[in-house]
Coordinates of C-alpha atoms in Angstrom, one line a residue:
M1 CA 22.1 -6.9 -2.5
L2 CA 20.7 -3.6 -1.4
E3 CA 19.0 -5.3 1.6
S4 CA 22.4 -5.8 3.1
E5 CA 22.7 -2.0 3.1
G6 CA 19.2 -1.7 4.8
L7 CA 17.0 -0.9 1.8
V8 CA 13.8 -3.0 2.1
P9 CA 10.4 -3.1 0.1
I10 CA 7.4 -1.9 2.1
E11 CA 4.8 -4.5 2.4
A12 CA 1.5 -3.5 1.1
I13 CA -1.1 -6.1 -0.4
G14 CA -3.6 -7.2 2.0
L15 CA -2.8 -4.6 4.6
M16 CA -4.6 -1.7 6.0
F17 CA -3.6 1.6 4.5
N18 CA -1.2 3.3 6.3
P19 CA -0.5 7.0 5.3
L20 CA 3.0 6.8 6.7
E21 CA 4.0 4.0 4.3
H22 CA 1.5 4.1 1.5
E23 CA 0.2 6.9 -1.0
A24 CA -3.2 6.3 -2.1
L25 CA -3.7 6.9 -5.9
G26 CA -7.3 5.9 -5.9
T27 CA -10.0 3.6 -4.6
E28 CA -11.7 0.5 -5.8
E29 CA -15.3 -0.9 -5.1
T30 CA -15.1 -4.4 -4.2
S31 CA -16.6 -6.9 -1.9
D32 CA -13.7 -9.3 -1.9
V33 CA -11.5 -7.0 0.5
E34 CA -12.6 -5.0 3.6
P35 CA -12.9 -1.2 3.1
G36 CA -9.3 0.5 3.7
Y37 CA -7.2 -2.4 2.9
I38 CA -4.8 -2.3 -0.1
T39 CA -6.1 -4.1 -3.4
Q40 CA -3.2 -3.2 -5.6
I41 CA 0.3 -1.8 -5.6
I42 CA 0.9 0.4 -8.5
R43 CA 4.7 1.3 -7.6
P44 CA 6.5 -0.4 -4.9
G45 CA 7.8 1.6 -1.9
F46 CA 11.2 1.3 0.0
R47 CA 12.4 1.9 3.4
L48 CA 16.0 2.5 4.3
H49 CA 16.6 1.2 7.8
D50 CA 13.6 2.9 9.7
R51 CA 12.9 5.5 7.5
V52 CA 10.7 5.6 4.3
I53 CA 12.3 6.9 1.4
S54 CA 9.7 6.3 -1.1
P55 CA 6.0 5.3 -0.2
A56 CA 4.4 2.4 -2.0
Q57 CA 1.7 4.1 -4.5
V58 CA -1.4 1.8 -4.0
M59 CA -5.3 1.6 -4.6
V60 CA -7.5 1.1 -1.7
A61 CA -10.8 -0.8 -1.1
K62 CA -14.0 0.8 -0.3
A63 CA -17.5 -0.7 0.0
L64 CA -19.7 -1.3 -2.8
Q65 CA -22.3 1.2 -3.5
E66 CA -25.8 0.0 -3.1
S67 CA -28.3 1.1 -5.9

């Protein structure tokens, strides 16, 4: 219904972190996802036409620390 008015969710999972569309709430050490890519959406974000009205709150992958 709201998509017909131009409100669409911001894509995030599996994409490279983009500070214009995403808000990083933290990082996760993982070997499954390349560093800098989004691993989890905490809260979805939305765009109205071409304007971000609420960035997606996400977790971002970082490389595993070698011990």
